[in-house]
Amino acid sequence: HGKYEGEPGQPTHLYNVQALHDADLRLGVCEGELDAIVATCVAQLPSVGVPGATGWKAHWYRLVDDFDEVFILGDGDKAGRDFVAKLAPNIPGAIGRPMPAGHDVSSFVLEQGVQPFIDYCRGATIPQTASVGGAAGEPPSTIERGRDERDR
């Protein structure tokens, strides 16, 4: 088994659904359970975790419709960028933020700290001390707010 794999054929679930109740106006949607824990407990951004970059289910869109800001936080790889590109245009108030190359939420917070993570989510440039990914000072890859037709 991989680190988070269940038994074959078992359904997957959204992790940390309590965040949907705890969040006020902002919610994080992370690629992975551990990243949701870090975003929620360390960065104080109530977040749910999707079981993998391709694990999002169409009926989950309804769960995130009522937030003013929904940060879509994918890993800094192709799968993570695809995760952000799929979700952000289909969620009202979504702000897509794939992590810098080679990072996920957990490694970014561990290496850079909580405030640089929050700043990055809000659109700041990659911190000067970033050792992985894009060149320091580059703006983050962003998928702007939007809403396209969704399968329901």
Short mmCIF file of N, CA, C and O in Angstrom, two decimals, residues 44-137:
data_model
loop_
_atom_site.label_atom_id
_atom_site.label_comp_id
_atom_site.label_asym_id
_atom_site.label_seq_id
_atom_site.Cartn_x
_atom_site.Cartn_y
_atom_site.Cartn_z
N GLN A 44 -3.82 28.22 10.00
CA GLN A 44 -5.13 28.74 10.42
C GLN A 44 -6.05 29.06 9.24
O GLN A 44 -6.84 30.00 9.30
N LEU A 45 -5.91 28.29 8.16
CA LEU A 45 -6.82 28.39 7.02
C LEU A 45 -7.64 27.10 7.00
O LEU A 45 -7.14 26.06 6.56
N PRO A 46 -8.87 27.12 7.50
CA PRO A 46 -9.67 25.90 7.51
C PRO A 46 -9.70 25.30 6.10
O PRO A 46 -10.04 25.99 5.14
N SER A 47 -9.32 24.02 6.02
CA SER A 47 -9.14 23.41 4.70
C SER A 47 -9.63 21.98 4.68
O SER A 47 -9.51 21.25 5.66
N VAL A 48 -10.15 21.61 3.52
CA VAL A 48 -10.49 20.21 3.26
C VAL A 48 -9.38 19.62 2.40
O VAL A 48 -8.66 20.34 1.72
N GLY A 49 -9.27 18.30 2.47
CA GLY A 49 -8.26 17.61 1.67
C GLY A 49 -8.90 16.67 0.68
O GLY A 49 -9.76 15.85 1.04
N VAL A 50 -8.50 16.79 -0.55
CA VAL A 50 -8.98 15.92 -1.62
C VAL A 50 -8.00 14.76 -1.73
O VAL A 50 -6.78 14.98 -1.74
N PRO A 51 -8.50 13.53 -1.80
CA PRO A 51 -7.59 12.38 -1.87
C PRO A 51 -6.92 12.24 -3.23
O PRO A 51 -7.32 11.43 -4.06
N GLY A 52 -5.93 13.08 -3.48
CA GLY A 52 -5.19 13.03 -4.74
C GLY A 52 -5.64 14.06 -5.73
O GLY A 52 -6.75 14.60 -5.66
N ALA A 53 -4.77 14.33 -6.70
CA ALA A 53 -5.02 15.38 -7.69
C ALA A 53 -6.23 15.10 -8.57
O ALA A 53 -6.84 16.03 -9.10
N THR A 54 -6.60 13.85 -8.73
CA THR A 54 -7.74 13.50 -9.58
C THR A 54 -8.93 13.01 -8.76
O THR A 54 -9.88 12.46 -9.31
N GLY A 55 -8.90 13.23 -7.43
CA GLY A 55 -9.92 12.68 -6.55
C GLY A 55 -11.16 13.51 -6.36
O GLY A 55 -12.10 13.07 -5.70
N TRP A 56 -11.22 14.73 -6.93
CA TRP A 56 -12.38 15.61 -6.74
C TRP A 56 -13.61 14.99 -7.36
O TRP A 56 -13.58 14.47 -8.48
N LYS A 57 -14.74 15.05 -6.64
CA LYS A 57 -16.02 14.53 -7.14
C LYS A 57 -16.96 15.70 -7.42
O LYS A 57 -17.00 16.68 -6.67
N ALA A 58 -17.72 15.58 -8.49
CA ALA A 58 -18.57 16.68 -8.95
C ALA A 58 -19.54 17.16 -7.88
O ALA A 58 -19.79 18.36 -7.76
N HIS A 59 -20.08 16.27 -7.07
CA HIS A 59 -21.06 16.72 -6.06
C HIS A 59 -20.42 17.51 -4.92
O HIS A 59 -21.13 18.14 -4.15
N TRP A 60 -19.11 17.54 -4.82
CA TRP A 60 -18.45 18.34 -3.79
C TRP A 60 -18.48 19.83 -4.11
O TRP A 60 -18.28 20.65 -3.21
N TYR A 61 -18.72 20.20 -5.36
CA TYR A 61 -18.79 21.63 -5.70
C TYR A 61 -19.81 22.35 -4.82
O TYR A 61 -19.59 23.47 -4.39
N ARG A 62 -20.92 21.70 -4.56
CA ARG A 62 -21.99 22.33 -3.76
C ARG A 62 -21.51 22.68 -2.35
O ARG A 62 -22.03 23.60 -1.73
N LEU A 63 -20.53 21.95 -1.85
CA LEU A 63 -20.05 22.18 -0.49
C LEU A 63 -19.26 23.48 -0.35
O LEU A 63 -19.13 24.00 0.75
N VAL A 64 -18.71 23.97 -1.45
CA VAL A 64 -17.82 25.13 -1.38
C VAL A 64 -18.42 26.38 -2.04
O VAL A 64 -17.75 27.40 -2.15
N ASP A 65 -19.67 26.32 -2.42
CA ASP A 65 -20.31 27.43 -3.12
C ASP A 65 -20.49 28.70 -2.30
O ASP A 65 -20.54 29.78 -2.86
N ASP A 66 -20.62 28.59 -1.01
CA ASP A 66 -21.03 29.75 -0.20
C ASP A 66 -19.89 30.52 0.47
O ASP A 66 -20.15 31.40 1.28
N PHE A 67 -18.66 30.22 0.12
CA PHE A 67 -17.53 30.94 0.72
C PHE A 67 -17.13 32.11 -0.17
O PHE A 67 -17.20 32.03 -1.39
N ASP A 68 -16.68 33.20 0.46
CA ASP A 68 -16.22 34.36 -0.30
C ASP A 68 -14.92 34.07 -1.04
O ASP A 68 -14.73 34.53 -2.16
N GLU A 69 -14.02 33.35 -0.38
CA GLU A 69 -12.73 32.98 -0.98
C GLU A 69 -12.49 31.50 -0.76
O GLU A 69 -12.63 31.01 0.37
N VAL A 70 -12.14 30.81 -1.84
CA VAL A 70 -11.79 29.40 -1.76
C VAL A 70 -10.42 29.25 -2.40
O VAL A 70 -10.28 29.41 -3.61
N PHE A 71 -9.43 28.99 -1.57
CA PHE A 71 -8.06 28.83 -2.06
C PHE A 71 -7.87 27.39 -2.52
O PHE A 71 -7.97 26.47 -1.71
N ILE A 72 -7.60 27.22 -3.81
CA ILE A 72 -7.35 25.89 -4.37
C ILE A 72 -5.84 25.70 -4.36
O ILE A 72 -5.12 26.38 -5.09
N LEU A 73 -5.35 24.78 -3.52
CA LEU A 73 -3.93 24.64 -3.25
C LEU A 73 -3.43 23.29 -3.75
O LEU A 73 -3.55 22.27 -3.07
N GLY A 74 -2.89 23.31 -4.96
CA GLY A 74 -2.34 22.10 -5.56
C GLY A 74 -0.85 22.00 -5.34
O GLY A 74 -0.18 22.98 -5.03
N ASP A 75 -0.34 20.80 -5.51
CA ASP A 75 1.10 20.58 -5.42
C ASP A 75 1.81 21.26 -6.58
O ASP A 75 1.20 21.56 -7.61
N GLY A 76 3.11 21.47 -6.43
CA GLY A 76 3.90 22.13 -7.46
C GLY A 76 4.41 21.17 -8.51
O GLY A 76 5.61 21.12 -8.78
N ASP A 77 3.50 20.42 -9.11
CA ASP A 77 3.83 19.51 -10.21
C ASP A 77 2.69 19.57 -11.21
O ASP A 77 1.71 20.29 -11.02
N LYS A 78 2.82 18.83 -12.31
CA LYS A 78 1.79 18.88 -13.35
C LYS A 78 0.41 18.48 -12.81
O LYS A 78 -0.58 19.13 -13.08
N ALA A 79 0.38 17.41 -12.02
CA ALA A 79 -0.90 16.96 -11.47
C ALA A 79 -1.52 18.04 -10.58
O ALA A 79 -2.73 18.27 -10.62
N GLY A 80 -0.69 18.73 -9.79
CA GLY A 80 -1.20 19.80 -8.93
C GLY A 80 -1.70 20.99 -9.73
O GLY A 80 -2.72 21.60 -9.39
N ARG A 81 -0.98 21.34 -10.80
CA ARG A 81 -1.44 22.45 -11.65
C ARG A 81 -2.75 22.07 -12.34
O ARG A 81 -3.65 22.90 -12.48
N ASP A 82 -2.87 20.81 -12.76
CA ASP A 82 -4.11 20.35 -13.38
C ASP A 82 -5.27 20.37 -12.37
O ASP A 82 -6.40 20.72 -12.72
N PHE A 83 -4.98 20.00 -11.14
CA PHE A 83 -5.97 20.04 -10.05
C PHE A 83 -6.53 21.46 -9.90
O PHE A 83 -7.74 21.67 -9.87
N VAL A 84 -5.63 22.43 -9.83
CA VAL A 84 -6.03 23.83 -9.69
C VAL A 84 -6.80 24.28 -10.93
O VAL A 84 -7.85 24.94 -10.82
N ALA A 85 -6.32 23.93 -12.11
CA ALA A 85 -6.96 24.35 -13.36
C ALA A 85 -8.36 23.77 -13.50
O ALA A 85 -9.24 24.41 -14.08
N LYS A 86 -8.58 22.59 -12.97
CA LYS A 86 -9.90 21.97 -13.05
C LYS A 86 -10.88 22.61 -12.07
O LYS A 86 -12.02 22.90 -12.42
N LEU A 87 -10.44 22.85 -10.85
CA LEU A 87 -11.36 23.32 -9.82
C LEU A 87 -11.62 24.82 -9.84
O LEU A 87 -12.76 25.26 -9.74
N ALA A 88 -10.58 25.62 -9.96
CA ALA A 88 -10.71 27.07 -9.79
C ALA A 88 -11.77 27.72 -10.69
O ALA A 88 -12.55 28.54 -10.20
N PRO A 89 -11.82 27.39 -11.97
CA PRO A 89 -12.83 28.07 -12.81
C PRO A 89 -14.27 27.68 -12.48
O PRO A 89 -15.20 28.33 -12.91
N ASN A 90 -14.44 26.63 -11.68
CA ASN A 90 -15.77 26.09 -11.42
C ASN A 90 -16.28 26.36 -10.01
O ASN A 90 -17.34 25.85 -9.63
N ILE A 91 -15.56 27.15 -9.25
CA ILE A 91 -15.95 27.45 -7.88
C ILE A 91 -16.03 28.97 -7.72
O ILE A 91 -15.04 29.67 -7.95
N PRO A 92 -17.20 29.49 -7.33
CA PRO A 92 -17.31 30.93 -7.11
C PRO A 92 -16.32 31.37 -6.04
O PRO A 92 -16.17 30.72 -5.01
N GLY A 93 -15.62 32.46 -6.28
CA GLY A 93 -14.67 32.97 -5.31
C GLY A 93 -13.36 32.21 -5.24
O GLY A 93 -12.57 32.43 -4.34
N ALA A 94 -13.13 31.32 -6.19
CA ALA A 94 -11.91 30.51 -6.15
C ALA A 94 -10.68 31.33 -6.52
O ALA A 94 -10.73 32.17 -7.40
N ILE A 95 -9.61 31.05 -5.80
CA ILE A 95 -8.31 31.62 -6.08
C ILE A 95 -7.36 30.44 -6.20
O ILE A 95 -7.06 29.77 -5.21
N GLY A 96 -6.95 30.15 -7.42
CA GLY A 96 -6.09 28.99 -7.67
C GLY A 96 -4.64 29.30 -7.37
O GLY A 96 -4.10 30.28 -7.89
N ARG A 97 -4.00 28.49 -6.53
CA ARG A 97 -2.60 28.70 -6.17
C ARG A 97 -1.87 27.37 -6.13
O ARG A 97 -1.72 26.77 -5.06
N PRO A 98 -1.37 26.93 -7.28
CA PRO A 98 -0.47 25.77 -7.20
C PRO A 98 0.80 26.19 -6.47
O PRO A 98 1.24 27.33 -6.60
N MET A 99 1.33 25.30 -5.67
CA MET A 99 2.57 25.61 -4.95
C MET A 99 3.73 25.71 -5.94
O MET A 99 3.65 25.21 -7.06
N PRO A 100 4.82 26.36 -5.53
CA PRO A 100 6.00 26.43 -6.41
C PRO A 100 6.49 25.01 -6.74
O PRO A 100 6.24 24.07 -5.98
N ALA A 101 7.17 24.88 -7.84
CA ALA A 101 7.65 23.58 -8.31
C ALA A 101 8.37 22.82 -7.19
O ALA A 101 9.20 23.39 -6.48
N GLY A 102 8.02 21.57 -7.05
CA GLY A 102 8.66 20.72 -6.07
C GLY A 102 8.10 20.80 -4.67
O GLY A 102 8.54 20.10 -3.78
N HIS A 103 7.11 21.65 -4.46
CA HIS A 103 6.53 21.83 -3.13
C HIS A 103 5.08 21.38 -3.09
O HIS A 103 4.38 21.40 -4.10
N ASP A 104 4.64 21.01 -1.90
CA ASP A 104 3.22 20.94 -1.58
C ASP A 104 3.01 21.90 -0.42
O ASP A 104 3.96 22.58 0.01
N VAL A 105 1.81 22.02 0.09
CA VAL A 105 1.54 22.96 1.17
C VAL A 105 2.47 22.69 2.35
O VAL A 105 3.08 23.60 2.92
N SER A 106 2.60 21.43 2.72
CA SER A 106 3.40 21.06 3.90
C SER A 106 4.85 21.46 3.76
O SER A 106 5.44 22.06 4.67
N SER A 107 5.47 21.14 2.62
CA SER A 107 6.89 21.46 2.45
C SER A 107 7.10 22.96 2.31
O SER A 107 8.10 23.49 2.77
N PHE A 108 6.15 23.65 1.70
CA PHE A 108 6.27 25.11 1.57
C PHE A 108 6.23 25.77 2.94
O PHE A 108 7.06 26.62 3.26
N VAL A 109 5.28 25.37 3.77
CA VAL A 109 5.17 25.95 5.12
C VAL A 109 6.40 25.59 5.94
O VAL A 109 6.95 26.43 6.66
N LEU A 110 6.87 24.35 5.84
CA LEU A 110 8.05 23.93 6.59
C LEU A 110 9.28 24.73 6.19
O LEU A 110 10.05 25.20 7.04
N GLU A 111 9.47 24.94 4.89
CA GLU A 111 10.66 25.64 4.41
C GLU A 111 10.55 27.15 4.54
O GLU A 111 11.52 27.82 4.92
N GLN A 112 9.38 27.71 4.24
CA GLN A 112 9.24 29.16 4.16
C GLN A 112 8.59 29.78 5.39
O GLN A 112 8.82 30.94 5.67
N GLY A 113 7.72 29.05 6.05
CA GLY A 113 7.02 29.58 7.20
C GLY A 113 5.56 29.89 6.89
O GLY A 113 5.14 29.88 5.73
N VAL A 114 4.81 30.16 7.93
CA VAL A 114 3.37 30.38 7.80
C VAL A 114 3.06 31.68 7.06
O VAL A 114 2.25 31.69 6.12
N GLN A 115 3.67 32.79 7.45
CA GLN A 115 3.33 34.07 6.82
C GLN A 115 3.66 34.09 5.33
O GLN A 115 2.84 34.56 4.54
N PRO A 116 4.83 33.59 4.90
CA PRO A 116 5.07 33.54 3.45
C PRO A 116 4.05 32.67 2.71
O PRO A 116 3.66 32.98 1.59
N PHE A 117 3.58 31.60 3.35
CA PHE A 117 2.54 30.76 2.75
C PHE A 117 1.26 31.55 2.57
O PHE A 117 0.65 31.56 1.50
N ILE A 118 0.84 32.25 3.62
CA ILE A 118 -0.38 33.06 3.54
C ILE A 118 -0.22 34.14 2.47
O ILE A 118 -1.12 34.37 1.66
N ASP A 119 0.92 34.79 2.46
CA ASP A 119 1.18 35.83 1.47
C ASP A 119 1.14 35.26 0.05
O ASP A 119 0.58 35.87 -0.86
N TYR A 120 1.73 34.08 -0.13
CA TYR A 120 1.74 33.44 -1.45
C TYR A 120 0.31 33.11 -1.88
O TYR A 120 -0.06 33.33 -3.03
N CYS A 121 -0.48 32.60 -0.96
CA CYS A 121 -1.88 32.30 -1.29
C CYS A 121 -2.62 33.54 -1.75
O CYS A 121 -3.46 33.48 -2.65
N ARG A 122 -2.29 34.66 -1.19
CA ARG A 122 -2.95 35.92 -1.53
C ARG A 122 -2.33 36.61 -2.74
O ARG A 122 -2.73 37.70 -3.09
N GLY A 123 -1.31 35.98 -3.36
CA GLY A 123 -0.79 36.52 -4.61
C GLY A 123 0.58 37.13 -4.55
O GLY A 123 1.05 37.69 -5.54
N ALA A 124 1.26 37.03 -3.41
CA ALA A 124 2.61 37.59 -3.32
C ALA A 124 3.58 36.80 -4.20
O ALA A 124 3.31 35.66 -4.57
N THR A 125 4.68 37.40 -4.51
CA THR A 125 5.70 36.71 -5.29
C THR A 125 6.34 35.61 -4.45
O THR A 125 6.23 35.60 -3.22
N ILE A 126 7.02 34.72 -5.13
CA ILE A 126 7.71 33.64 -4.44
C ILE A 126 8.79 34.25 -3.55
O ILE A 126 9.54 35.11 -4.00
N PRO A 127 8.86 33.84 -2.29
CA PRO A 127 9.84 34.43 -1.38
C PRO A 127 11.27 34.32 -1.90
O PRO A 127 11.62 33.35 -2.57
N GLN A 128 12.09 35.30 -1.57
CA GLN A 128 13.48 35.34 -2.01
C GLN A 128 14.28 34.14 -1.55
O GLN A 128 15.25 33.77 -2.17
N THR A 129 13.87 33.49 -0.48
CA THR A 129 14.61 32.36 0.06
C THR A 129 14.19 31.03 -0.53
O THR A 129 14.71 30.00 -0.14
N ALA A 130 13.23 31.05 -1.46
CA ALA A 130 12.76 29.79 -2.04
C ALA A 130 13.91 29.06 -2.72
O ALA A 130 14.63 29.64 -3.51
N SER A 131 14.06 27.81 -2.37
CA SER A 131 15.17 27.04 -2.94
C SER A 131 14.71 26.07 -4.01
O SER A 131 15.52 25.46 -4.68
N VAL A 132 13.41 25.89 -4.14
CA VAL A 132 12.88 24.95 -5.11
C VAL A 132 11.87 25.68 -5.98
O VAL A 132 11.13 26.52 -5.49
N GLY A 133 11.84 25.37 -7.25
CA GLY A 133 10.80 25.92 -8.10
C GLY A 133 11.24 27.14 -8.86
O GLY A 133 12.41 27.28 -9.19
N GLY A 134 10.28 28.02 -9.13
CA GLY A 134 10.53 29.19 -9.95
C GLY A 134 11.54 30.12 -9.31
O GLY A 134 11.84 30.05 -8.13
N ALA A 135 12.06 31.00 -10.11
CA ALA A 135 13.06 31.95 -9.63
C ALA A 135 12.45 32.88 -8.60
O ALA A 135 11.27 33.21 -8.66
N ALA A 136 13.24 33.27 -7.64
CA ALA A 136 12.76 34.18 -6.60
C ALA A 136 12.24 35.45 -7.26
O ALA A 136 12.81 35.96 -8.21
N GLY A 137 11.15 35.96 -6.73
CA GLY A 137 10.58 37.19 -7.24
C GLY A 137 9.59 36.98 -8.37
O GLY A 137 8.92 37.91 -8.78
#
